[in-house]
Amino acid sequence: MVVVTIKGSYIVKPAKLIWTGRVSLSELDQIGTIMHVPTIYFYKPLPNWLTSSNDVVNNFKDSLRDVLLKCNAMGVMFTEAESESKLEDLGDFLSFSEYKYLIPNVDYTVPIHDLPLLLVQLTKFQCGGTALHFMSEWARIARCEPLGVVPFLDRKVLRARDPPIASQCHHAEFDLPPLLLGQLNNDEERKKKANVAMLRLTKIQVENLKNVANEERISTDSGRGYTRYETLSGHVWRSVCKACGHNLEQPTALGVCVDSRKRMQSPLPNGYFGNATLNVIAVSHAERLRKIREAIETVTNAYVRSAIDFLKNQPNLTRFQDIHALGGTEGPFYGNPNIGVVSWLTLPIYGLDFGWGKEIYMGQGTHDFDDDSLLLPSPNGDRSAILAICLQVAHMEAFKKYFYEDI
């Protein structure tokens, strides 16, 4: 087990403010994952690295001050820590249990407006390596480079219409997902213990899945083949259903996170800094790949605008917010018999250099929601993939078996 000692926590405030005030949120900013999304990066200093640990910490804090230009001046929580462990003690970096003390702790019982938007922890290992949680543009500033993409902060481009317009669209994503047959609620499923697995798929395995999926594609589908995401999420969905022992009558749902930035008329500005994703669901007993494609293709400009107006008309958004699902019964729950598969396959998550070279490993920091999963690209760009999945303990080994056996 990695033992971490906290040396100190500081509030890092902006070096200068060019604007203060309130930033209005769109309706999409207020649903789904409104908690922090922990990411973790491991670095090893280059052999000729001469910079002292104090200089590294000061560079981090100074560059963070420079990036905080538009805010309320409350600052960012920066934690400095150290460990007697070595990076080699973490093996292949796939054990989430070792990350607990490398990620800043957040108390989600306090009012949300009292929580910092960003928390950073810099941990120095005995071997000189570090692990941290940060914003991507911060790395450019730490290297004394200009911003790559200037953030577009005006969320009004994705606000509800005034007045909201009633739509004929049925937004199944805002309905309660299917329950296990014979159950009246999901209270018992929420209580069951879950754990996390990281599973790798080689490029050949991914291609085999795509080839099989497209060979089986029914004639009513559009001409294009299934995408990598459609193929892999369909495979995860099928494997979960088999592992959980669902019979043919059991309806199940797959949560699909769709980016609407380029689907809007006109497309959202480059660098739009708000949430522009919409979680839609595919519900099926069979033919799951076709259902996934149908769910993704429903996300048009009209559908997104309709969803935003729907949310605007709700008296309370609590039941659409993941923060209330963690250890509770109020928020959305995509556990058994359902599954969520989020794609980071096309995100530029690798190669962030703070001035001491690229990371030796990057991954999600923690993974707490039952039947939630994340698809990550391979860091070497060879079209292989990594699945991080949180599943009930009772079904995990069976899932691993079917996940690889059915390729």
mmCIF file of C-alpha atoms in Angstrom:
data_model
loop_
_atom_site.group_PDB
_atom_site.id
_atom_site.type_symbol
_atom_site.label_atom_id
_atom_site.label_comp_id
_atom_site.label_asym_id
_atom_site.label_seq_id
_atom_site.Cartn_x
_atom_site.Cartn_y
_atom_site.Cartn_z
ATOM 1 C CA MET A 1 0.000 0.000 0.000
ATOM 2 C CA VAL A 2 1.215 3.490 -0.895
ATOM 3 C CA VAL A 3 1.559 5.669 2.241
ATOM 4 C CA VAL A 4 1.278 9.404 1.604
ATOM 5 C CA THR A 5 2.154 12.231 4.003
ATOM 6 C CA ILE A 6 0.485 15.604 3.485
ATOM 7 C CA LYS A 7 3.097 18.352 3.850
ATOM 8 C CA GLY A 8 0.655 21.219 3.478
ATOM 9 C CA SER A 9 -2.436 22.557 1.734
ATOM 10 C CA TYR A 10 -2.680 26.064 0.347
ATOM 11 C CA ILE A 11 -5.210 28.259 -1.401
ATOM 12 C CA VAL A 12 -3.635 29.451 -4.634
ATOM 13 C CA LYS A 13 -5.230 32.709 -5.759
ATOM 14 C CA PRO A 14 -4.900 34.419 -9.141
ATOM 15 C CA ALA A 15 -1.868 36.574 -9.795
ATOM 16 C CA LYS A 16 -4.187 39.186 -11.291
ATOM 17 C CA LEU A 17 -7.879 39.396 -12.061
ATOM 18 C CA ILE A 18 -9.117 40.652 -15.401
ATOM 19 C CA TRP A 19 -12.757 39.987 -14.523
ATOM 20 C CA THR A 20 -14.856 38.970 -11.510
ATOM 21 C CA GLY A 21 -18.535 38.148 -11.292
ATOM 22 C CA ARG A 22 -21.010 35.382 -11.901
ATOM 23 C CA VAL A 23 -20.994 33.069 -14.918
ATOM 24 C CA SER A 24 -24.479 31.870 -15.754
ATOM 25 C CA LEU A 25 -24.845 28.131 -16.316
ATOM 26 C CA SER A 26 -26.790 26.366 -19.005
ATOM 27 C CA GLU A 27 -29.245 23.652 -18.014
ATOM 28 C CA LEU A 28 -26.782 21.004 -19.233
ATOM 29 C CA ASP A 29 -24.187 22.340 -16.773
ATOM 30 C CA GLN A 30 -26.545 21.461 -13.922
ATOM 31 C CA ILE A 31 -27.222 17.767 -14.624
ATOM 32 C CA GLY A 32 -25.228 14.556 -14.861
ATOM 33 C CA THR A 33 -21.701 14.578 -13.487
ATOM 34 C CA ILE A 34 -21.497 17.777 -11.478
ATOM 35 C CA MET A 35 -18.810 16.370 -9.204
ATOM 36 C CA HIS A 36 -15.081 16.609 -9.804
ATOM 37 C CA VAL A 37 -13.680 14.177 -12.375
ATOM 38 C CA PRO A 38 -10.374 12.980 -10.919
ATOM 39 C CA THR A 39 -7.532 12.285 -13.319
ATOM 40 C CA ILE A 40 -4.045 11.223 -12.355
ATOM 41 C CA TYR A 41 -0.734 11.645 -14.141
ATOM 42 C CA PHE A 42 2.579 10.036 -13.204
ATOM 43 C CA TYR A 43 5.875 11.608 -14.230
ATOM 44 C CA LYS A 44 9.501 10.600 -13.942
ATOM 45 C CA PRO A 45 12.187 13.279 -14.096
ATOM 46 C CA LEU A 46 14.602 12.994 -16.984
ATOM 47 C CA PRO A 47 18.090 11.648 -16.150
ATOM 48 C CA ASN A 48 19.586 15.126 -16.507
ATOM 49 C CA TRP A 49 16.893 16.779 -14.381
ATOM 50 C CA LEU A 50 18.513 19.350 -12.092
ATOM 51 C CA THR A 51 15.507 21.317 -10.825
ATOM 52 C CA SER A 52 14.906 21.014 -7.073
ATOM 53 C CA SER A 53 11.604 19.848 -5.603
ATOM 54 C CA ASN A 54 10.934 23.319 -4.222
ATOM 55 C CA ASP A 55 11.375 24.861 -7.674
ATOM 56 C CA VAL A 56 8.897 22.346 -9.130
ATOM 57 C CA VAL A 57 6.283 23.201 -6.505
ATOM 58 C CA ASN A 58 6.797 26.928 -6.974
ATOM 59 C CA ASN A 59 6.510 26.603 -10.748
ATOM 60 C CA PHE A 60 3.228 24.742 -10.340
ATOM 61 C CA LYS A 61 1.800 27.346 -8.002
ATOM 62 C CA ASP A 62 3.015 30.306 -10.074
ATOM 63 C CA SER A 63 1.662 28.919 -13.355
ATOM 64 C CA LEU A 64 -1.631 28.101 -11.643
ATOM 65 C CA ARG A 65 -1.882 31.712 -10.458
ATOM 66 C CA ASP A 66 -1.356 32.864 -14.041
ATOM 67 C CA VAL A 67 -4.137 30.680 -15.455
ATOM 68 C CA LEU A 68 -6.732 31.874 -12.909
ATOM 69 C CA LEU A 69 -7.718 35.076 -14.688
ATOM 70 C CA LYS A 70 -11.504 35.013 -14.642
ATOM 71 C CA CYS A 71 -12.909 33.781 -11.344
ATOM 72 C CA ASN A 72 -14.324 34.869 -8.008
ATOM 73 C CA ALA A 73 -10.829 35.097 -6.475
ATOM 74 C CA MET A 74 -11.542 32.264 -3.999
ATOM 75 C CA GLY A 75 -8.693 30.319 -5.567
ATOM 76 C CA VAL A 76 -7.770 26.653 -5.950
ATOM 77 C CA MET A 77 -6.870 24.144 -3.247
ATOM 78 C CA PHE A 78 -3.274 23.004 -3.790
ATOM 79 C CA THR A 79 -1.964 20.104 -1.704
ATOM 80 C CA GLU A 80 1.716 19.208 -1.442
ATOM 81 C CA ALA A 81 2.463 15.619 -0.395
ATOM 82 C CA GLU A 82 5.229 13.046 -0.403
ATOM 83 C CA SER A 83 5.528 9.281 -0.215
ATOM 84 C CA GLU A 84 8.265 6.881 0.798
ATOM 85 C CA SER A 85 7.060 4.554 -1.954
ATOM 86 C CA LYS A 86 8.524 4.330 -5.445
ATOM 87 C CA LEU A 87 6.581 4.462 -8.699
ATOM 88 C CA GLU A 88 7.674 0.870 -9.301
ATOM 89 C CA ASP A 89 5.571 -0.128 -6.268
ATOM 90 C CA LEU A 90 2.457 0.740 -8.287
ATOM 91 C CA GLY A 91 3.210 -1.948 -10.866
ATOM 92 C CA ASP A 92 1.191 -1.398 -14.057
ATOM 93 C CA PHE A 93 -0.774 1.525 -12.481
ATOM 94 C CA LEU A 94 -4.073 -0.352 -12.870
ATOM 95 C CA SER A 95 -4.930 -0.671 -9.168
ATOM 96 C CA PHE A 96 -7.444 2.061 -8.262
ATOM 97 C CA SER A 97 -7.179 1.219 -4.566
ATOM 98 C CA GLU A 98 -3.650 2.677 -4.540
ATOM 99 C CA TYR A 99 -4.893 6.060 -5.799
ATOM 100 C CA LYS A 100 -6.998 6.942 -2.770
ATOM 101 C CA TYR A 101 -4.320 9.066 -1.116
ATOM 102 C CA LEU A 102 -2.994 10.524 -4.369
ATOM 103 C CA ILE A 103 -6.271 12.319 -5.112
ATOM 104 C CA PRO A 104 -7.450 15.355 -3.110
ATOM 105 C CA ASN A 105 -10.227 14.457 -0.685
ATOM 106 C CA VAL A 106 -13.566 16.222 -1.263
ATOM 107 C CA ASP A 107 -16.426 16.429 1.233
ATOM 108 C CA TYR A 108 -19.563 16.400 -0.910
ATOM 109 C CA THR A 109 -21.842 16.881 2.089
ATOM 110 C CA VAL A 110 -21.051 20.601 2.174
ATOM 111 C CA PRO A 111 -23.062 22.996 -0.027
ATOM 112 C CA ILE A 112 -21.883 22.784 -3.620
ATOM 113 C CA HIS A 113 -21.154 26.513 -3.844
ATOM 114 C CA ASP A 114 -18.565 26.080 -1.064
ATOM 115 C CA LEU A 115 -16.593 23.471 -3.040
ATOM 116 C CA PRO A 116 -13.578 24.613 -5.088
ATOM 117 C CA LEU A 117 -13.926 24.012 -8.821
ATOM 118 C CA LEU A 118 -10.422 22.589 -8.988
ATOM 119 C CA LEU A 119 -8.266 20.718 -6.480
ATOM 120 C CA VAL A 120 -4.662 19.781 -7.181
ATOM 121 C CA GLN A 121 -2.351 17.394 -5.360
ATOM 122 C CA LEU A 122 1.336 17.125 -6.183
ATOM 123 C CA THR A 123 2.907 14.034 -4.614
ATOM 124 C CA LYS A 124 6.648 13.429 -4.660
ATOM 125 C CA PHE A 125 7.737 9.796 -4.599
ATOM 126 C CA GLN A 126 11.032 8.532 -3.208
ATOM 127 C CA CYS A 127 12.261 7.911 -6.738
ATOM 128 C CA GLY A 128 11.479 11.474 -7.770
ATOM 129 C CA GLY A 129 8.254 10.791 -9.654
ATOM 130 C CA THR A 130 5.059 12.849 -9.213
ATOM 131 C CA ALA A 131 1.298 12.420 -9.531
ATOM 132 C CA LEU A 132 -1.084 15.336 -10.115
ATOM 133 C CA HIS A 133 -4.582 16.472 -11.048
ATOM 134 C CA PHE A 134 -4.875 19.535 -13.267
ATOM 135 C CA MET A 135 -6.256 21.437 -16.223
ATOM 136 C CA SER A 136 -4.689 20.859 -19.631
ATOM 137 C CA GLU A 137 -3.906 24.474 -20.473
ATOM 138 C CA TRP A 138 -2.061 24.815 -17.197
ATOM 139 C CA ALA A 139 0.742 22.703 -18.634
ATOM 140 C CA ARG A 140 1.264 25.163 -21.483
ATOM 141 C CA ILE A 141 1.558 28.081 -19.071
ATOM 142 C CA ALA A 142 3.991 26.103 -16.912
ATOM 143 C CA ARG A 143 6.154 25.803 -20.056
ATOM 144 C CA CYS A 144 5.822 29.571 -20.624
ATOM 145 C CA GLU A 145 3.708 29.000 -23.734
ATOM 146 C CA PRO A 146 0.486 30.799 -24.719
ATOM 147 C CA LEU A 147 -2.906 29.132 -24.380
ATOM 148 C CA GLY A 148 -3.603 26.589 -27.082
ATOM 149 C CA VAL A 149 -7.336 27.323 -27.229
ATOM 150 C CA VAL A 150 -8.752 30.374 -25.485
ATOM 151 C CA PRO A 151 -11.798 29.254 -23.453
ATOM 152 C CA PHE A 152 -15.218 30.519 -24.567
ATOM 153 C CA LEU A 153 -17.059 31.201 -21.300
ATOM 154 C CA ASP A 154 -20.473 32.506 -22.395
ATOM 155 C CA ARG A 155 -22.870 29.654 -21.513
ATOM 156 C CA LYS A 156 -25.870 31.579 -22.851
ATOM 157 C CA VAL A 157 -25.317 30.004 -26.275
ATOM 158 C CA LEU A 158 -26.691 26.775 -24.787
ATOM 159 C CA ARG A 159 -29.347 28.154 -22.449
ATOM 160 C CA ALA A 160 -33.057 27.316 -22.648
ATOM 161 C CA ARG A 161 -35.226 29.395 -24.916
ATOM 162 C CA ASP A 162 -37.313 32.150 -23.367
ATOM 163 C CA PRO A 163 -39.957 31.005 -22.903
ATOM 164 C CA PRO A 164 -39.075 27.278 -23.108
ATOM 165 C CA ILE A 165 -40.814 25.570 -26.014
ATOM 166 C CA ALA A 166 -42.799 22.392 -25.451
ATOM 167 C CA SER A 167 -41.531 19.640 -27.742
ATOM 168 C CA GLN A 168 -42.953 16.493 -29.239
ATOM 169 C CA CYS A 169 -39.665 14.677 -28.483
ATOM 170 C CA HIS A 170 -39.785 12.017 -25.825
ATOM 171 C CA HIS A 171 -36.651 12.288 -23.710
ATOM 172 C CA ALA A 172 -36.193 8.753 -22.431
ATOM 173 C CA GLU A 173 -32.878 9.788 -20.876
ATOM 174 C CA PHE A 174 -34.829 11.686 -18.207
ATOM 175 C CA ASP A 175 -37.091 8.725 -17.391
ATOM 176 C CA LEU A 176 -36.178 6.150 -14.760
ATOM 177 C CA PRO A 177 -34.107 3.350 -16.347
ATOM 178 C CA PRO A 178 -35.396 -0.254 -16.320
ATOM 179 C CA LEU A 179 -35.562 -2.158 -13.044
ATOM 180 C CA LEU A 180 -34.786 -5.811 -12.477
ATOM 181 C CA LEU A 181 -37.891 -7.850 -13.208
ATOM 182 C CA GLY A 182 -39.899 -8.341 -10.028
ATOM 183 C CA GLN A 183 -38.424 -5.297 -8.250
ATOM 184 C CA LEU A 184 -40.265 -2.047 -7.536
ATOM 185 C CA ASN A 185 -37.137 0.102 -7.066
ATOM 186 C CA ASN A 186 -33.334 -0.091 -7.208
ATOM 187 C CA ASP A 187 -32.685 0.513 -3.501
ATOM 188 C CA GLU A 188 -31.183 -2.928 -2.914
ATOM 189 C CA GLU A 189 -28.997 -2.784 -6.028
ATOM 190 C CA ARG A 190 -27.542 0.555 -4.876
ATOM 191 C CA LYS A 191 -26.364 -1.092 -1.632
ATOM 192 C CA LYS A 192 -24.402 -3.928 -3.231
ATOM 193 C CA LYS A 193 -20.625 -3.806 -3.123
ATOM 194 C CA ALA A 194 -18.823 -3.023 -6.358
ATOM 195 C CA ASN A 195 -15.186 -2.950 -7.420
ATOM 196 C CA VAL A 196 -13.175 -1.727 -10.388
ATOM 197 C CA ALA A 197 -11.272 -3.515 -13.136
ATOM 198 C CA MET A 198 -9.033 -2.185 -15.902
ATOM 199 C CA LEU A 199 -9.163 -4.389 -18.988
ATOM 200 C CA ARG A 200 -7.009 -3.974 -22.078
ATOM 201 C CA LEU A 201 -7.984 -4.744 -25.666
ATOM 202 C CA THR A 202 -5.318 -5.004 -28.347
ATOM 203 C CA LYS A 203 -5.724 -3.389 -31.757
ATOM 204 C CA ILE A 204 -6.396 -6.830 -33.245
ATOM 205 C CA GLN A 205 -9.117 -7.567 -30.676
ATOM 206 C CA VAL A 206 -10.796 -4.216 -31.376
ATOM 207 C CA GLU A 207 -10.667 -4.848 -35.119
ATOM 208 C CA ASN A 208 -12.064 -8.377 -34.695
ATOM 209 C CA LEU A 209 -15.027 -7.000 -32.728
ATOM 210 C CA LYS A 210 -15.693 -4.366 -35.395
ATOM 211 C CA ASN A 211 -15.475 -6.913 -38.217
ATOM 212 C CA VAL A 212 -17.914 -9.295 -36.522
ATOM 213 C CA ALA A 213 -20.312 -6.452 -35.682
ATOM 214 C CA ASN A 214 -20.363 -5.158 -39.246
ATOM 215 C CA GLU A 215 -20.806 -8.635 -40.704
ATOM 216 C CA GLU A 216 -23.897 -9.042 -38.541
ATOM 217 C CA ARG A 217 -25.256 -5.567 -39.321
ATOM 218 C CA ILE A 218 -28.872 -5.847 -40.452
ATOM 219 C CA SER A 219 -29.954 -4.475 -43.816
ATOM 220 C CA THR A 220 -32.063 -1.674 -42.330
ATOM 221 C CA ASP A 221 -28.963 0.063 -40.937
ATOM 222 C CA SER A 222 -27.337 2.964 -42.752
ATOM 223 C CA GLY A 223 -24.490 2.177 -45.097
ATOM 224 C CA ARG A 224 -21.637 3.163 -42.808
ATOM 225 C CA GLY A 225 -20.066 0.573 -40.562
ATOM 226 C CA TYR A 226 -20.261 0.614 -36.811
ATOM 227 C CA THR A 227 -17.759 2.925 -35.131
ATOM 228 C CA ARG A 228 -15.172 1.853 -32.593
ATOM 229 C CA TYR A 229 -17.289 3.294 -29.765
ATOM 230 C CA GLU A 230 -20.506 1.642 -30.973
ATOM 231 C CA THR A 231 -18.732 -1.692 -31.288
ATOM 232 C CA LEU A 232 -16.944 -1.598 -27.921
ATOM 233 C CA SER A 233 -19.918 -0.253 -25.949
ATOM 234 C CA GLY A 234 -22.140 -2.928 -27.507
ATOM 235 C CA HIS A 235 -19.630 -5.590 -26.491
ATOM 236 C CA VAL A 236 -19.475 -4.232 -22.920
ATOM 237 C CA TRP A 237 -23.291 -4.124 -22.727
ATOM 238 C CA ARG A 238 -23.685 -7.688 -23.960
ATOM 239 C CA SER A 239 -20.956 -8.982 -21.624
ATOM 240 C CA VAL A 240 -22.516 -7.259 -18.593
ATOM 241 C CA CYS A 241 -25.941 -8.721 -19.376
ATOM 242 C CA LYS A 242 -24.478 -12.216 -19.675
ATOM 243 C CA ALA A 243 -22.460 -11.825 -16.468
ATOM 244 C CA CYS A 244 -25.536 -10.678 -14.548
ATOM 245 C CA GLY A 245 -27.556 -13.624 -15.868
ATOM 246 C CA HIS A 246 -30.355 -11.551 -17.433
ATOM 247 C CA ASN A 247 -33.027 -13.553 -19.186
ATOM 248 C CA LEU A 248 -34.435 -12.607 -22.585
ATOM 249 C CA GLU A 249 -37.388 -10.750 -21.049
ATOM 250 C CA GLN A 250 -35.208 -8.418 -18.972
ATOM 251 C CA PRO A 251 -35.064 -4.881 -20.446
ATOM 252 C CA THR A 252 -31.728 -3.130 -19.983
ATOM 253 C CA ALA A 253 -30.455 0.342 -20.797
ATOM 254 C CA LEU A 254 -27.089 1.630 -21.954
ATOM 255 C CA GLY A 255 -26.235 5.228 -21.069
ATOM 256 C CA VAL A 256 -24.437 6.976 -23.953
ATOM 257 C CA CYS A 257 -22.706 10.338 -23.497
ATOM 258 C CA VAL A 258 -22.960 12.308 -26.768
ATOM 259 C CA ASP A 259 -21.014 15.518 -27.453
ATOM 260 C CA SER A 260 -23.353 18.020 -29.110
ATOM 261 C CA ARG A 261 -20.761 20.695 -29.966
ATOM 262 C CA LYS A 262 -20.716 19.960 -33.692
ATOM 263 C CA ARG A 263 -24.337 18.816 -33.818
ATOM 264 C CA MET A 264 -25.802 22.224 -33.074
ATOM 265 C CA GLN A 265 -26.923 24.773 -35.635
ATOM 266 C CA SER A 266 -24.590 26.669 -35.651
ATOM 267 C CA PRO A 267 -21.855 24.549 -34.027
ATOM 268 C CA LEU A 268 -20.769 25.810 -30.621
ATOM 269 C CA PRO A 269 -17.713 28.106 -30.600
ATOM 270 C CA ASN A 270 -14.313 26.463 -30.485
ATOM 271 C CA GLY A 271 -13.195 26.276 -26.870
ATOM 272 C CA TYR A 272 -16.745 26.338 -25.423
ATOM 273 C CA PHE A 273 -16.045 25.815 -21.722
ATOM 274 C CA GLY A 274 -19.407 24.525 -20.514
ATOM 275 C CA ASN A 275 -20.973 21.093 -20.609
ATOM 276 C CA ALA A 276 -22.219 20.301 -24.103
ATOM 277 C CA THR A 277 -22.781 16.579 -23.660
ATOM 278 C CA LEU A 278 -26.157 14.926 -23.401
ATOM 279 C CA ASN A 279 -26.586 11.484 -21.887
ATOM 280 C CA VAL A 280 -29.065 9.508 -23.963
ATOM 281 C CA ILE A 281 -30.068 5.899 -23.458
ATOM 282 C CA ALA A 282 -30.490 2.845 -25.619
ATOM 283 C CA VAL A 283 -33.039 0.354 -24.229
ATOM 284 C CA SER A 284 -33.122 -3.163 -25.562
ATOM 285 C CA HIS A 285 -33.604 -6.866 -25.053
ATOM 286 C CA ALA A 286 -31.524 -7.671 -28.159
ATOM 287 C CA GLU A 287 -30.026 -6.043 -31.297
ATOM 288 C CA ARG A 288 -28.036 -3.789 -28.988
ATOM 289 C CA LEU A 289 -25.673 -2.287 -31.569
ATOM 290 C CA ARG A 290 -28.555 -0.969 -33.652
ATOM 291 C CA LYS A 291 -30.122 0.558 -30.533
ATOM 292 C CA ILE A 292 -26.859 2.318 -29.646
ATOM 293 C CA ARG A 293 -26.629 3.872 -33.107
ATOM 294 C CA GLU A 294 -30.275 4.958 -32.980
ATOM 295 C CA ALA A 295 -29.711 6.637 -29.593
ATOM 296 C CA ILE A 296 -26.645 8.525 -30.822
ATOM 297 C CA GLU A 297 -28.373 9.664 -34.009
ATOM 298 C CA THR A 298 -31.293 11.169 -32.086
ATOM 299 C CA VAL A 299 -28.930 13.876 -30.788
ATOM 300 C CA THR A 300 -29.674 16.672 -33.246
ATOM 301 C CA ASN A 301 -29.909 20.421 -32.743
ATOM 302 C CA ALA A 302 -33.679 20.150 -32.252
ATOM 303 C CA TYR A 303 -33.337 17.288 -29.781
ATOM 304 C CA VAL A 304 -30.702 19.061 -27.655
ATOM 305 C CA ARG A 305 -32.728 22.310 -27.602
ATOM 306 C CA SER A 306 -35.801 20.323 -26.629
ATOM 307 C CA ALA A 307 -33.897 18.597 -23.780
ATOM 308 C CA ILE A 308 -32.660 21.948 -22.459
ATOM 309 C CA ASP A 309 -36.186 23.374 -22.514
ATOM 310 C CA PHE A 310 -37.467 20.245 -20.757
ATOM 311 C CA LEU A 311 -34.948 20.770 -17.961
ATOM 312 C CA LYS A 312 -35.818 24.444 -17.691
ATOM 313 C CA ASN A 313 -39.424 23.477 -16.951
ATOM 314 C CA GLN A 314 -38.449 21.145 -14.075
ATOM 315 C CA PRO A 315 -39.017 22.449 -10.537
ATOM 316 C CA ASN A 316 -35.899 20.639 -9.280
ATOM 317 C CA LEU A 317 -32.926 19.001 -11.030
ATOM 318 C CA THR A 318 -31.812 16.818 -8.102
ATOM 319 C CA ARG A 319 -32.846 13.531 -9.677
ATOM 320 C CA PHE A 320 -30.709 14.276 -12.738
ATOM 321 C CA GLN A 321 -27.513 15.001 -10.756
ATOM 322 C CA ASP A 322 -24.929 12.292 -10.095
ATOM 323 C CA ILE A 323 -23.741 13.962 -6.897
ATOM 324 C CA HIS A 324 -26.920 12.757 -5.182
ATOM 325 C CA ALA A 325 -26.397 9.151 -6.326
ATOM 326 C CA LEU A 326 -23.102 8.634 -4.491
ATOM 327 C CA GLY A 327 -24.113 6.689 -1.406
ATOM 328 C CA GLY A 328 -27.726 7.886 -1.660
ATOM 329 C CA THR A 329 -31.016 7.093 -3.334
ATOM 330 C CA GLU A 330 -31.928 10.363 -5.042
ATOM 331 C CA GLY A 331 -29.682 10.717 -8.071
ATOM 332 C CA PRO A 332 -29.617 8.724 -11.319
ATOM 333 C CA PHE A 333 -28.551 5.095 -10.997
ATOM 334 C CA TYR A 334 -27.383 3.050 -13.961
ATOM 335 C CA GLY A 335 -26.521 -0.054 -12.004
ATOM 336 C CA ASN A 336 -27.880 -3.549 -12.595
ATOM 337 C CA PRO A 337 -29.662 -4.190 -14.977
ATOM 338 C CA ASN A 338 -28.193 -1.175 -16.776
ATOM 339 C CA ILE A 339 -24.747 0.101 -17.759
ATOM 340 C CA GLY A 340 -23.135 3.384 -18.753
ATOM 341 C CA VAL A 341 -20.217 3.530 -21.195
ATOM 342 C CA VAL A 342 -18.437 6.879 -21.546
ATOM 343 C CA SER A 343 -15.871 7.384 -24.303
ATOM 344 C CA TRP A 344 -12.581 9.224 -23.877
ATOM 345 C CA LEU A 345 -11.329 7.527 -27.050
ATOM 346 C CA THR A 346 -10.920 10.774 -28.985
ATOM 347 C CA LEU A 347 -9.921 13.124 -26.155
ATOM 348 C CA PRO A 348 -6.347 14.526 -26.128
ATOM 349 C CA ILE A 349 -5.586 13.158 -22.674
ATOM 350 C CA TYR A 350 -1.976 12.131 -23.219
ATOM 351 C CA GLY A 351 1.290 13.956 -23.711
ATOM 352 C CA LEU A 352 0.821 16.825 -21.240
ATOM 353 C CA ASP A 353 4.211 18.293 -20.449
ATOM 354 C CA PHE A 354 4.761 20.688 -17.550
ATOM 355 C CA GLY A 355 8.380 21.200 -18.552
ATOM 356 C CA TRP A 356 9.824 17.887 -17.447
ATOM 357 C CA GLY A 357 8.653 15.629 -20.259
ATOM 358 C CA LYS A 358 5.498 13.647 -20.899
ATOM 359 C CA GLU A 359 3.792 11.469 -18.332
ATOM 360 C CA ILE A 360 4.663 7.790 -18.002
ATOM 361 C CA TYR A 361 1.037 6.964 -17.169
ATOM 362 C CA MET A 362 -2.321 8.744 -17.246
ATOM 363 C CA GLY A 363 -5.667 7.409 -16.096
ATOM 364 C CA GLN A 364 -8.854 8.128 -14.230
ATOM 365 C CA GLY A 365 -8.216 8.724 -10.547
ATOM 366 C CA THR A 366 -11.212 6.963 -8.981
ATOM 367 C CA HIS A 367 -14.275 5.143 -10.230
ATOM 368 C CA ASP A 368 -17.152 4.977 -7.756
ATOM 369 C CA PHE A 369 -20.413 4.287 -9.574
ATOM 370 C CA ASP A 370 -21.755 0.762 -10.012
ATOM 371 C CA ASP A 371 -22.086 -0.261 -13.688
ATOM 372 C CA ASP A 372 -20.277 2.831 -14.877
ATOM 373 C CA SER A 373 -17.476 2.367 -17.371
ATOM 374 C CA LEU A 374 -14.975 4.404 -19.326
ATOM 375 C CA LEU A 375 -13.221 3.666 -22.613
ATOM 376 C CA LEU A 376 -9.694 5.061 -22.878
ATOM 377 C CA PRO A 377 -7.404 5.096 -25.905
ATOM 378 C CA SER A 378 -3.992 3.494 -25.769
ATOM 379 C CA PRO A 379 -1.273 5.998 -24.826
ATOM 380 C CA ASN A 380 0.916 4.857 -27.736
ATOM 381 C CA GLY A 381 -1.758 5.610 -30.352
ATOM 382 C CA ASP A 382 -1.896 2.086 -31.782
ATOM 383 C CA ARG A 383 -5.752 1.953 -31.794
ATOM 384 C CA SER A 384 -5.871 -0.472 -28.857
ATOM 385 C CA ALA A 385 -8.180 0.436 -25.962
ATOM 386 C CA ILE A 386 -8.555 0.229 -22.190
ATOM 387 C CA LEU A 387 -11.838 -0.313 -20.362
ATOM 388 C CA ALA A 388 -12.220 0.929 -16.780
ATOM 389 C CA ILE A 389 -15.405 -0.570 -15.344
ATOM 390 C CA CYS A 390 -17.073 -0.532 -11.929
ATOM 391 C CA LEU A 391 -19.294 -3.566 -11.450
ATOM 392 C CA GLN A 392 -20.910 -5.451 -8.609
ATOM 393 C CA VAL A 393 -18.421 -7.839 -7.012
ATOM 394 C CA ALA A 394 -20.766 -10.768 -7.557
ATOM 395 C CA HIS A 395 -20.618 -10.288 -11.349
ATOM 396 C CA MET A 396 -17.083 -9.050 -12.005
ATOM 397 C CA GLU A 397 -15.305 -12.363 -12.638
ATOM 398 C CA ALA A 398 -18.069 -13.571 -14.955
ATOM 399 C CA PHE A 399 -17.871 -10.254 -16.816
ATOM 400 C CA LYS A 400 -14.126 -10.618 -17.372
ATOM 401 C CA LYS A 401 -14.693 -14.143 -18.679
ATOM 402 C CA TYR A 402 -17.328 -13.124 -21.242
ATOM 403 C CA PHE A 403 -15.538 -9.879 -22.139
ATOM 404 C CA TYR A 404 -12.506 -11.759 -23.479
ATOM 405 C CA GLU A 405 -14.134 -15.077 -24.356
ATOM 406 C CA ASP A 406 -16.624 -13.525 -26.809
ATOM 407 C CA ILE A 407 -14.087 -11.624 -28.897
#
